[in-house]
Amino acid sequence: MKDPLAQLQARLTYTFRHPALLERAVTHSSYLAEHPEATDHNQRLEFLGDSVLQLILTQTLFELYPGEREGVLSKRRAALAKGSFLSRLAREIGLDACLRLSASEEANGGRARAAALEDAFEALVGALYLDSDFPTVRRLILGLYGSLPERIGATEDTENPKGRLQELIQPVHGNLALRYVVTQTTGEDHAKEFDVAVFLLERQLGTGHGSSKKVAEEAAARMALQTLLDEAAAKASV
């Protein structure tokens, strides 16, 4: 069976110069009680990695969204650094298989515990930073995240797409830049269907269809949000 730490480094496309840092990053505090030969757990690395990750996300969001307000940027950073998101990233890269736990912690489901995975991910960031430098750890961590606009789109609230679209557009174009136009109405009076287009000034951003104007407008707003996310991703990849 292949070593989980070797598999992790392959996924990271990075080989640690100091393997002890990686071992410490995946060592839960419970492990030390049963393994006195282990000299440290991952809590100090977690402390460091949390700050490094915040800086990586802050700098990248600042560059990706030059016209965005501080409050919106803070909200997006929080979505990308919250525990549930980090634990999902940890599972995506197989960090759960690498955790070093006590037998009792293992038996109690510690390997799947979100808090343990979040801590280990932050500790991994700290270990990568100590083993390399900031540009390297930034490149590696952003590689794990992939497209930040897509990640943000998947984590942000989709229950109010019109409000979300307005929030994105207003700082740059003002409160009146968006308009929704009914382009077609079909069906009998008791079962009407609506087609709606949403425009940013004179540019059509999206269309939607629904059994009411409200539903159709929300569908159009969702398409517009996706259009803007796709454009931001394309711009970031250039």
Coordinates of N, CA and C in Angstrom, one line a residue:
M1 N 0.8 -1.2 0.0 CA 0.0 0.0 0.0 C 0.9 1.2 0.0
K2 N 0.6 2.2 -0.9 CA 1.4 3.4 -1.0 C 1.3 4.3 0.3
D3 N 2.4 4.9 0.7 CA 2.4 5.8 1.8 C 1.5 7.0 1.6
P4 N 0.5 7.2 2.5 CA -0.4 8.3 2.3 C 0.3 9.7 2.2
L5 N 1.4 9.8 3.0 CA 2.2 11.1 2.9 C 2.8 11.3 1.6
A6 N 3.3 10.2 1.0 CA 3.8 10.3 -0.4 C 2.7 10.6 -1.4
Q7 N 1.6 10.1 -1.2 CA 0.4 10.4 -2.1 C 0.0 11.9 -2.0
L8 N 0.1 12.3 -0.7 CA -0.3 13.7 -0.5 C 0.7 14.7 -1.2
Q9 N 2.0 14.4 -1.1 CA 3.0 15.2 -1.7 C 2.9 15.2 -3.2
A10 N 2.5 14.0 -3.8 CA 2.2 13.9 -5.2 C 1.1 14.8 -5.6
R11 N 0.0 14.8 -4.8 CA -1.1 15.7 -5.1 C -0.8 17.2 -5.0
L12 N 0.1 17.5 -4.0 CA 0.6 18.9 -3.9 C 1.5 19.3 -5.0
T13 N 2.1 18.3 -5.7 CA 3.2 18.5 -6.6 C 4.4 19.2 -5.9
Y14 N 4.6 18.7 -4.6 CA 5.7 19.3 -3.8 C 6.3 18.2 -2.9
T15 N 7.6 18.1 -2.8 CA 8.2 17.2 -1.9 C 8.9 18.0 -0.8
F16 N 8.6 17.6 0.4 CA 9.2 18.4 1.5 C 10.7 18.1 1.7
R17 N 11.4 19.2 1.8 CA 12.8 19.1 2.1 C 13.0 18.6 3.6
H18 N 12.1 19.0 4.4 CA 12.1 18.6 5.8 C 10.9 17.7 6.1
P19 N 10.9 16.4 5.9 CA 9.7 15.6 6.1 C 9.1 15.7 7.5
A20 N 9.9 16.0 8.5 CA 9.4 16.1 9.8 C 8.3 17.2 10.0
L21 N 8.4 18.2 9.2 CA 7.4 19.3 9.2 C 6.0 18.7 8.7
L22 N 6.1 17.9 7.7 CA 4.8 17.3 7.1 C 4.3 16.4 8.2
E23 N 5.1 15.5 8.8 CA 4.6 14.6 9.8 C 4.0 15.4 11.0
R24 N 4.6 16.5 11.4 CA 4.0 17.2 12.5 C 2.7 17.8 12.1
A25 N 2.5 18.3 10.8 CA 1.3 18.9 10.3 C 0.1 17.9 10.4
V26 N 0.4 16.6 10.3 CA -0.7 15.7 10.3 C -0.9 14.9 11.7
T27 N -0.1 15.4 12.7 CA -0.2 14.8 14.0 C -1.2 15.5 14.9
H28 N -2.2 14.8 15.2 CA -3.3 15.2 16.2 C -2.7 15.2 17.6
S29 N -3.2 16.1 18.4 CA -2.7 16.2 19.8 C -2.9 14.9 20.5
S30 N -3.9 14.1 20.2 CA -4.2 12.8 20.9 C -3.1 11.8 20.7
Y31 N -2.4 11.9 19.5 CA -1.4 10.9 19.1 C -0.2 10.8 20.1
L32 N 0.1 12.0 20.7 CA 1.3 12.0 21.6 C 1.1 11.2 22.9
A33 N -0.1 11.0 23.4 CA -0.3 10.3 24.6 C 0.1 8.8 24.4
E34 N -0.1 8.3 23.2 CA 0.2 6.9 22.9 C 1.5 6.7 22.2
H35 N 2.2 7.8 21.8 CA 3.4 7.7 21.1 C 4.4 8.7 21.6
P36 N 5.0 8.4 22.7 CA 6.0 9.3 23.4 C 7.1 9.7 22.5
E37 N 7.4 8.9 21.5 CA 8.5 9.2 20.6 C 8.2 10.4 19.7
A38 N 6.9 10.7 19.6 CA 6.5 11.9 18.8 C 6.7 13.1 19.7
T39 N 7.4 14.1 19.2 CA 7.8 15.2 20.0 C 6.8 16.4 20.0
D40 N 6.0 16.5 19.0 CA 5.1 17.6 18.9 C 3.9 17.3 18.0
H41 N 2.8 18.1 18.2 CA 1.6 17.9 17.4 C 1.4 19.2 16.5
N42 N 0.3 19.3 15.9 CA 0.2 20.3 14.8 C -0.4 21.6 15.2
Q43 N -0.6 21.9 16.5 CA -1.4 23.1 16.9 C -0.6 24.4 16.6
R44 N 0.7 24.3 16.8 CA 1.5 25.6 16.5 C 1.6 25.8 15.0
L45 N 1.7 24.8 14.2 CA 1.7 24.9 12.8 C 0.3 25.4 12.3
E46 N -0.7 25.0 13.0 CA -2.1 25.4 12.6 C -2.2 27.0 12.8
F47 N -1.6 27.4 13.9 CA -1.6 28.9 14.3 C -0.9 29.7 13.2
L48 N 0.2 29.2 12.8 CA 1.0 29.9 11.7 C 0.2 29.8 10.4
G49 N -0.2 28.6 10.0 CA -0.9 28.4 8.7 C -2.2 29.2 8.6
D50 N -2.9 29.4 9.6 CA -4.1 30.2 9.6 C -3.8 31.6 9.1
S51 N -2.7 32.2 9.6 CA -2.3 33.5 9.2 C -1.8 33.6 7.8
V52 N -1.0 32.5 7.4 CA -0.5 32.5 6.0 C -1.6 32.3 5.0
L53 N -2.6 31.5 5.3 CA -3.7 31.3 4.5 C -4.6 32.5 4.3
Q54 N -4.8 33.2 5.4 CA -5.5 34.5 5.3 C -4.8 35.5 4.4
L55 N -3.5 35.6 4.5 CA -2.8 36.5 3.6 C -2.8 36.1 2.2
I56 N -2.7 34.8 1.9 CA -2.9 34.3 0.5 C -4.2 34.7 -0.1
L57 N -5.3 34.4 0.7 CA -6.6 34.7 0.2 C -6.8 36.2 0.1
T58 N -6.4 36.9 1.0 CA -6.5 38.4 1.0 C -5.9 39.0 -0.2
Q59 N -4.6 38.6 -0.4 CA -3.9 39.2 -1.6 C -4.5 38.8 -2.9
T60 N -5.0 37.5 -3.0 CA -5.5 37.0 -4.3 C -6.9 37.7 -4.6
L61 N -7.7 37.8 -3.6 CA -9.0 38.4 -3.7 C -8.8 39.9 -4.1
F62 N -7.9 40.6 -3.4 CA -7.6 42.0 -3.7 C -7.2 42.2 -5.2
E63 N -6.4 41.2 -5.7 CA -6.0 41.3 -7.1 C -7.1 40.9 -8.1
L64 N -7.9 40.0 -7.7 CA -9.0 39.5 -8.6 C -10.1 40.5 -8.7
Y65 N -10.4 41.2 -7.7 CA -11.6 42.1 -7.6 C -11.2 43.5 -7.3
P66 N -10.5 44.2 -8.2 CA -10.0 45.5 -8.0 C -11.0 46.6 -7.6
G67 N -12.2 46.4 -8.0 CA -13.2 47.4 -7.7 C -14.2 47.1 -6.6
E68 N -13.9 46.0 -5.9 CA -14.8 45.5 -4.9 C -14.5 46.2 -3.5
R69 N -15.6 46.3 -2.7 CA -15.5 46.9 -1.4 C -14.9 46.0 -0.4
E70 N -14.4 46.6 0.7 CA -13.8 45.8 1.7 C -14.7 44.7 2.3
G71 N -16.0 45.1 2.6 CA -16.9 44.2 3.2 C -17.2 43.0 2.4
V72 N -17.3 43.2 1.1 CA -17.6 42.1 0.2 C -16.3 41.1 0.1
L73 N -15.1 41.8 0.0 CA -13.9 41.0 0.0 C -13.8 40.2 1.3
S74 N -14.1 40.8 2.4 CA -14.0 40.1 3.7 C -15.0 38.9 3.8
K75 N -16.2 39.1 3.2 CA -17.2 38.0 3.2 C -16.7 36.9 2.4
R76 N -16.1 37.2 1.2 CA -15.6 36.1 0.3 C -14.4 35.4 1.0
R77 N -13.5 36.1 1.6 CA -12.4 35.5 2.3 C -12.9 34.5 3.4
A78 N -13.9 35.0 4.1 CA -14.4 34.2 5.2 C -15.0 32.9 4.7
A79 N -15.7 33.0 3.5 CA -16.3 31.8 2.9 C -15.3 30.8 2.5
L80 N -14.1 31.3 2.0 CA -13.1 30.4 1.5 C -12.2 29.9 2.6
A81 N -12.3 30.4 3.8 CA -11.4 30.0 4.9 C -12.2 29.4 6.1
K82 N -13.5 29.3 6.0 CA -14.3 28.7 7.1 C -14.0 27.2 7.2
G83 N -14.3 26.7 8.4 CA -13.9 25.4 8.8 C -14.5 24.3 7.8
S84 N -15.8 24.5 7.5 CA -16.4 23.4 6.7 C -15.8 23.4 5.3
F85 N -15.3 24.6 4.8 CA -14.7 24.6 3.5 C -13.3 24.0 3.5
L86 N -12.5 24.3 4.6 CA -11.2 23.8 4.7 C -11.2 22.3 4.9
S87 N -12.2 21.8 5.6 CA -12.3 20.3 5.8 C -12.6 19.6 4.5
R88 N -13.4 20.3 3.7 CA -13.7 19.7 2.4 C -12.5 19.6 1.5
L89 N -11.7 20.7 1.5 CA -10.4 20.7 0.8 C -9.5 19.6 1.3
A90 N -9.5 19.5 2.6 CA -8.6 18.4 3.2 C -9.0 17.0 2.7
R91 N -10.3 16.8 2.6 CA -10.7 15.5 2.0 C -10.4 15.4 0.5
E92 N -10.5 16.5 -0.2 CA -10.2 16.4 -1.6 C -8.8 16.0 -1.9
I93 N -7.9 16.4 -1.0 CA -6.4 16.1 -1.3 C -6.0 14.8 -0.5
G94 N -6.9 14.2 0.2 CA -6.6 12.9 0.9 C -5.8 13.2 2.2
L95 N -6.0 14.4 2.8 CA -5.4 14.7 4.1 C -6.0 13.8 5.2
D96 N -7.2 13.4 5.1 CA -7.8 12.6 6.1 C -7.1 11.3 6.3
A97 N -6.6 10.7 5.2 CA -5.9 9.4 5.3 C -4.5 9.5 5.9
C98 N -4.0 10.8 6.0 CA -2.7 11.0 6.5 C -2.6 11.3 8.0
L99 N -3.8 11.6 8.6 CA -3.8 12.0 10.0 C -3.2 10.9 10.9
R100 N -2.4 11.4 11.9 CA -1.9 10.5 12.9 C -2.7 10.8 14.2
L101 N -3.5 9.7 14.6 CA -4.4 9.9 15.7 C -4.1 8.8 16.8
S102 N -4.6 9.0 18.0 CA -4.6 8.0 19.0 C -5.6 6.9 18.6
A103 N -5.5 5.7 19.2 CA -6.5 4.7 18.9 C -7.9 5.1 19.3
S104 N -8.0 5.7 20.4 CA -9.4 6.1 20.9 C -10.0 7.2 20.0
E105 N -9.1 8.1 19.5 CA -9.6 9.2 18.6 C -10.0 8.6 17.3
E106 N -9.3 7.6 16.8 CA -9.6 6.9 15.6 C -10.9 6.2 15.7
A107 N -11.1 5.5 16.9 CA -12.3 4.7 17.1 C -13.5 5.6 17.2
N108 N -13.3 6.8 17.7 CA -14.5 7.8 17.8 C -14.7 8.6 16.6
G109 N -14.1 8.2 15.5 CA -14.4 8.9 14.2 C -13.6 10.2 14.0
G110 N -12.4 10.3 14.7 CA -11.6 11.5 14.6 C -11.1 11.8 13.2
R111 N -10.9 10.7 12.4 CA -10.4 10.9 11.0 C -11.4 11.7 10.1
A112 N -12.6 11.6 10.4 CA -13.7 12.2 9.6 C -14.1 13.5 10.3
R113 N -13.6 13.9 11.4 CA -14.1 15.0 12.2 C -13.6 16.3 11.5
A114 N -14.6 17.2 11.2 CA -14.3 18.4 10.4 C -13.3 19.3 11.1
A115 N -13.3 19.4 12.5 CA -12.4 20.2 13.2 C -10.9 19.7 13.0
A116 N -10.8 18.4 13.1 CA -9.4 17.8 12.9 C -8.9 18.1 11.5
L117 N -9.8 18.0 10.5 CA -9.3 18.2 9.2 C -9.0 19.6 8.9
E118 N -9.8 20.5 9.4 CA -9.5 22.0 9.3 C -8.2 22.3 9.9
D119 N -8.0 21.8 11.1 CA -6.7 22.1 11.8 C -5.5 21.5 11.0
A120 N -5.7 20.3 10.5 CA -4.6 19.7 9.7 C -4.3 20.5 8.4
F121 N -5.3 21.0 7.8 CA -5.1 21.7 6.5 C -4.4 23.0 6.8
E122 N -4.8 23.7 7.9 CA -4.0 25.0 8.3 C -2.6 24.6 8.7
A123 N -2.4 23.5 9.4 CA -1.1 23.1 9.7 C -0.2 22.8 8.5
L124 N -0.9 22.2 7.5 CA -0.2 21.9 6.3 C 0.3 23.2 5.6
V125 N -0.5 24.2 5.6 CA -0.2 25.5 5.0 C 1.1 26.0 5.8
G126 N 1.0 25.9 7.1 CA 2.2 26.4 7.9 C 3.4 25.6 7.6
A127 N 3.3 24.3 7.5 CA 4.5 23.5 7.2 C 5.0 23.8 5.8
L128 N 4.2 24.0 4.8 CA 4.7 24.4 3.5 C 5.4 25.7 3.5
Y129 N 4.9 26.6 4.3 CA 5.5 27.9 4.3 C 6.9 27.8 5.0
L130 N 7.0 27.1 6.0 CA 8.3 26.9 6.7 C 9.3 26.1 5.8
D131 N 8.8 25.2 5.0 CA 9.7 24.4 4.2 C 10.1 25.1 2.9
S132 N 9.4 26.1 2.5 CA 9.7 26.8 1.2 C 9.7 28.3 1.4
D133 N 8.8 29.0 0.9 CA 8.7 30.5 1.0 C 7.3 30.9 0.6
F134 N 7.0 32.2 0.8 CA 5.6 32.6 0.6 C 5.1 32.4 -0.9
P135 N 5.9 32.8 -1.9 CA 5.5 32.6 -3.3 C 5.2 31.2 -3.6
T136 N 6.0 30.3 -3.0 CA 5.8 28.8 -3.3 C 4.5 28.3 -2.6
V137 N 4.3 28.7 -1.4 CA 3.1 28.2 -0.7 C 1.9 28.8 -1.3
R138 N 1.9 30.1 -1.7 CA 0.8 30.7 -2.4 C 0.4 30.0 -3.6
R139 N 1.4 29.6 -4.4 CA 1.1 28.9 -5.7 C 0.5 27.5 -5.4
L140 N 1.1 26.8 -4.4 CA 0.6 25.5 -4.1 C -0.9 25.5 -3.6
I141 N -1.1 26.4 -2.7 CA -2.5 26.5 -2.1 C -3.5 27.0 -3.1
L142 N -3.2 27.9 -3.9 CA -4.1 28.4 -4.9 C -4.4 27.3 -5.9
G143 N -3.4 26.4 -6.1 CA -3.6 25.3 -7.0 C -4.6 24.3 -6.4
L144 N -4.6 24.1 -5.1 CA -5.6 23.3 -4.5 C -7.0 23.9 -4.5
Y145 N -7.1 25.2 -4.4 CA -8.4 25.9 -4.5 C -8.9 25.8 -5.9
G146 N -8.1 25.9 -6.9 CA -8.6 26.1 -8.3 C -9.1 27.5 -8.5
S147 N -10.1 27.6 -9.3 CA -10.7 28.9 -9.6 C -11.4 29.5 -8.4
L148 N -10.9 30.6 -7.9 CA -11.6 31.2 -6.7 C -13.0 31.7 -7.1
P149 N -13.2 32.3 -8.2 CA -14.6 32.7 -8.5 C -15.5 31.6 -8.5
E150 N -15.1 30.4 -9.0 CA -16.0 29.2 -9.0 C -16.2 28.8 -7.6
R151 N -15.2 28.7 -6.8 CA -15.4 28.3 -5.4 C -16.3 29.3 -4.7
I152 N -16.1 30.6 -4.9 CA -17.0 31.6 -4.3 C -18.4 31.4 -4.7
G153 N -18.6 31.2 -6.0 CA -20.0 31.0 -6.5 C -20.7 29.8 -5.9
A154 N -19.9 28.7 -5.6 CA -20.5 27.5 -5.0 C -20.8 27.7 -3.5
T155 N -20.1 28.7 -2.9 CA -20.3 28.8 -1.4 C -21.2 29.9 -1.0
E156 N -21.4 30.9 -1.9 CA -22.2 32.0 -1.6 C -23.7 31.7 -1.7
D157 N -24.5 32.5 -1.0 CA -25.9 32.2 -0.9 C -26.6 32.4 -2.3
T158 N -27.3 31.4 -2.7 CA -27.9 31.5 -4.0 C -29.4 31.7 -3.9
E159 N -29.9 31.9 -2.7 CA -31.3 32.1 -2.5 C -31.8 33.5 -2.9
N160 N -30.9 34.5 -3.0 CA -31.3 35.8 -3.4 C -30.3 36.3 -4.6
P161 N -30.5 35.6 -5.7 CA -29.6 36.0 -6.9 C -29.7 37.4 -7.3
K162 N -30.9 38.0 -7.3 CA -31.0 39.4 -7.7 C -30.2 40.3 -6.7
G163 N -30.3 40.0 -5.4 CA -29.6 40.8 -4.5 C -28.1 40.7 -4.6
R164 N -27.7 39.4 -4.9 CA -26.3 39.2 -5.1 C -25.7 39.9 -6.3
L165 N -26.5 39.8 -7.4 CA -26.1 40.5 -8.6 C -26.0 42.0 -8.4
Q166 N -27.0 42.6 -7.7 CA -26.9 44.0 -7.4 C -25.7 44.4 -6.6
E167 N -25.4 43.5 -5.6 CA -24.2 43.7 -4.7 C -22.9 43.8 -5.5
L168 N -22.8 43.0 -6.6 CA -21.6 43.0 -7.4 C -21.6 44.2 -8.3
I169 N -22.7 44.6 -8.8 CA -22.7 45.6 -9.9 C -22.7 47.0 -9.3
Q170 N -23.4 47.2 -8.2 CA -23.6 48.6 -7.6 C -22.3 49.4 -7.4
P171 N -21.3 48.8 -6.8 CA -20.1 49.6 -6.5 C -19.4 50.2 -7.7
V172 N -19.5 49.5 -8.8 CA -18.9 49.9 -10.1 C -19.8 50.8 -10.9
H173 N -21.1 50.4 -11.1 CA -22.0 51.0 -12.0 C -23.1 51.8 -11.4
G174 N -23.3 51.7 -10.1 CA -24.4 52.4 -9.4 C -25.6 51.6 -9.3
N175 N -26.6 52.2 -8.6 CA -27.8 51.5 -8.2 C -28.8 51.2 -9.4
L176 N -28.7 52.0 -10.4 CA -29.7 51.9 -11.5 C -29.1 51.2 -12.8
A177 N -28.0 50.6 -12.7 CA -27.4 50.0 -13.9 C -28.1 48.7 -14.4
L178 N -28.7 48.0 -13.5 CA -29.4 46.8 -13.8 C -30.9 47.0 -14.2
R179 N -31.3 46.3 -15.2 CA -32.8 46.4 -15.5 C -33.2 45.0 -16.0
Y180 N -34.4 44.6 -15.6 CA -35.0 43.3 -16.0 C -36.2 43.6 -17.0
V181 N -36.1 43.0 -18.1 CA -37.1 43.2 -19.2 C -37.8 41.9 -19.5
V182 N -39.2 41.9 -19.5 CA -40.0 40.8 -19.9 C -39.9 40.7 -21.4
T183 N -39.3 39.7 -22.0 CA -39.2 39.6 -23.4 C -40.3 38.8 -24.1
Q184 N -41.0 38.0 -23.3 CA -42.1 37.2 -23.9 C -43.0 36.6 -22.8
T185 N -44.3 36.6 -23.0 CA -45.2 36.0 -22.1 C -46.1 35.0 -22.9
T186 N -46.2 33.8 -22.4 CA -47.0 32.8 -23.1 C -47.9 32.1 -22.1
G187 N -48.9 31.3 -22.7 CA -49.8 30.6 -21.8 C -51.1 31.3 -21.5
E188 N -52.1 30.6 -21.0 CA -53.3 31.1 -20.6 C -53.2 32.0 -19.4
D189 N -54.2 32.8 -19.1 CA -54.1 33.8 -18.0 C -53.9 33.0 -16.6
H190 N -54.4 31.8 -16.5 CA -54.2 31.1 -15.2 C -52.9 30.3 -15.2
A191 N -52.2 30.3 -16.3 CA -50.9 29.5 -16.3 C -49.9 30.2 -17.2
K192 N -49.6 31.4 -16.9 CA -48.7 32.2 -17.8 C -47.3 31.8 -17.5
E193 N -46.4 31.9 -18.5 CA -45.0 31.7 -18.5 C -44.3 32.9 -18.9
F194 N -43.2 33.3 -18.3 CA -42.5 34.5 -18.6 C -41.1 34.3 -19.0
D195 N -40.6 35.0 -20.0 CA -39.2 35.1 -20.3 C -38.7 36.5 -20.0
V196 N -37.5 36.5 -19.3 CA -37.0 37.8 -18.8 C -35.5 37.8 -19.2
A197 N -35.1 39.0 -19.6 CA -33.6 39.3 -19.8 C -33.2 40.3 -18.8
V198 N -31.9 40.2 -18.3 CA -31.4 41.2 -17.4 C -30.2 41.9 -18.1
F199 N -30.2 43.2 -18.1 CA -29.3 44.0 -18.8 C -28.4 44.8 -17.8
L200 N -27.1 44.9 -18.0 CA -26.2 45.8 -17.3 C -26.0 46.9 -18.3
L201 N -26.6 48.1 -18.0 CA -26.7 49.2 -19.0 C -27.3 48.6 -20.2
E202 N -26.5 48.6 -21.3 CA -27.1 48.1 -22.6 C -26.7 46.7 -22.9
R203 N -25.9 46.0 -22.0 CA -25.4 44.7 -22.3 C -26.3 43.6 -21.6
Q204 N -26.7 42.7 -22.4 CA -27.5 41.6 -21.8 C -26.6 40.6 -21.1
L205 N -26.8 40.3 -19.8 CA -26.0 39.4 -19.0 C -26.6 38.0 -18.9
G206 N -27.9 37.9 -19.0 CA -28.6 36.6 -18.8 C -30.0 36.7 -19.1
T207 N -30.6 35.5 -19.2 CA -32.0 35.3 -19.5 C -32.6 34.3 -18.5
G208 N -33.9 34.3 -18.3 CA -34.5 33.4 -17.4 C -36.0 33.1 -17.8
H209 N -36.5 32.0 -17.4 CA -37.8 31.6 -17.7 C -38.5 31.1 -16.5
G210 N -39.8 31.4 -16.3 CA -40.5 30.9 -15.1 C -42.0 31.2 -15.1
S211 N -42.6 30.6 -14.1 CA -44.1 30.7 -14.0 C -44.5 32.1 -13.4
S212 N -43.6 32.9 -13.1 CA -43.9 34.3 -12.6 C -42.8 35.2 -13.0
K213 N -43.0 36.5 -13.0 CA -41.9 37.4 -13.3 C -40.8 37.2 -12.3
K214 N -41.1 37.0 -11.0 CA -40.1 36.9 -10.0 C -39.2 35.7 -10.2
V215 N -39.8 34.6 -10.5 CA -39.0 33.4 -10.8 C -38.1 33.5 -12.0
A216 N -38.7 34.2 -13.1 CA -37.9 34.4 -14.3 C -36.8 35.3 -14.1
E217 N -37.0 36.4 -13.3 CA -36.0 37.4 -13.0 C -34.9 36.7 -12.2
E218 N -35.2 35.9 -11.2 CA -34.2 35.2 -10.4 C -33.3 34.3 -11.3
A219 N -34.0 33.6 -12.2 CA -33.3 32.7 -13.1 C -32.3 33.5 -14.0
A220 N -32.8 34.7 -14.5 CA -31.9 35.5 -15.3 C -30.7 36.0 -14.5
A221 N -31.0 36.4 -13.2 CA -29.9 36.9 -12.3 C -28.9 35.8 -12.1
R222 N -29.3 34.5 -11.9 CA -28.4 33.4 -11.7 C -27.5 33.3 -13.0
M223 N -28.1 33.4 -14.1 CA -27.3 33.2 -15.4 C -26.3 34.4 -15.5
A224 N -26.7 35.6 -15.1 CA -25.8 36.8 -15.1 C -24.7 36.6 -14.1
L225 N -24.9 36.1 -12.9 CA -23.9 35.8 -12.0 C -22.9 34.8 -12.5
Q226 N -23.3 33.8 -13.2 CA -22.4 32.8 -13.8 C -21.6 33.4 -14.9
T227 N -22.2 34.3 -15.7 CA -21.5 35.0 -16.7 C -20.4 35.8 -16.2
L228 N -20.6 36.5 -15.1 CA -19.6 37.3 -14.4 C -18.5 36.5 -13.8
L229 N -18.9 35.4 -13.2 CA -17.9 34.5 -12.6 C -17.0 33.9 -13.7
D230 N -17.6 33.5 -14.8 CA -16.8 32.9 -15.9 C -15.8 33.9 -16.5
E231 N -16.3 35.2 -16.6 CA -15.4 36.2 -17.1 C -14.2 36.5 -16.1
A232 N -14.6 36.5 -14.8 CA -13.5 36.7 -13.8 C -12.5 35.6 -13.8
A233 N -13.0 34.4 -14.0 CA -12.1 33.2 -14.0 C -11.2 33.3 -15.3
A234 N -11.7 33.7 -16.4 CA -11.0 33.8 -17.6 C -9.9 34.9 -17.5
K235 N -10.3 36.0 -16.9 CA -9.3 37.1 -16.7 C -8.2 36.7 -15.7
A236 N -8.6 35.9 -14.7 CA -7.5 35.5 -13.7 C -6.5 34.5 -14.3
S237 N -7.0 33.8 -15.3 CA -6.1 32.8 -15.9 C -5.1 33.3 -17.0
V238 N -5.3 34.6 -17.3 CA -4.5 35.2 -18.4 C -3.1 35.6 -17.8

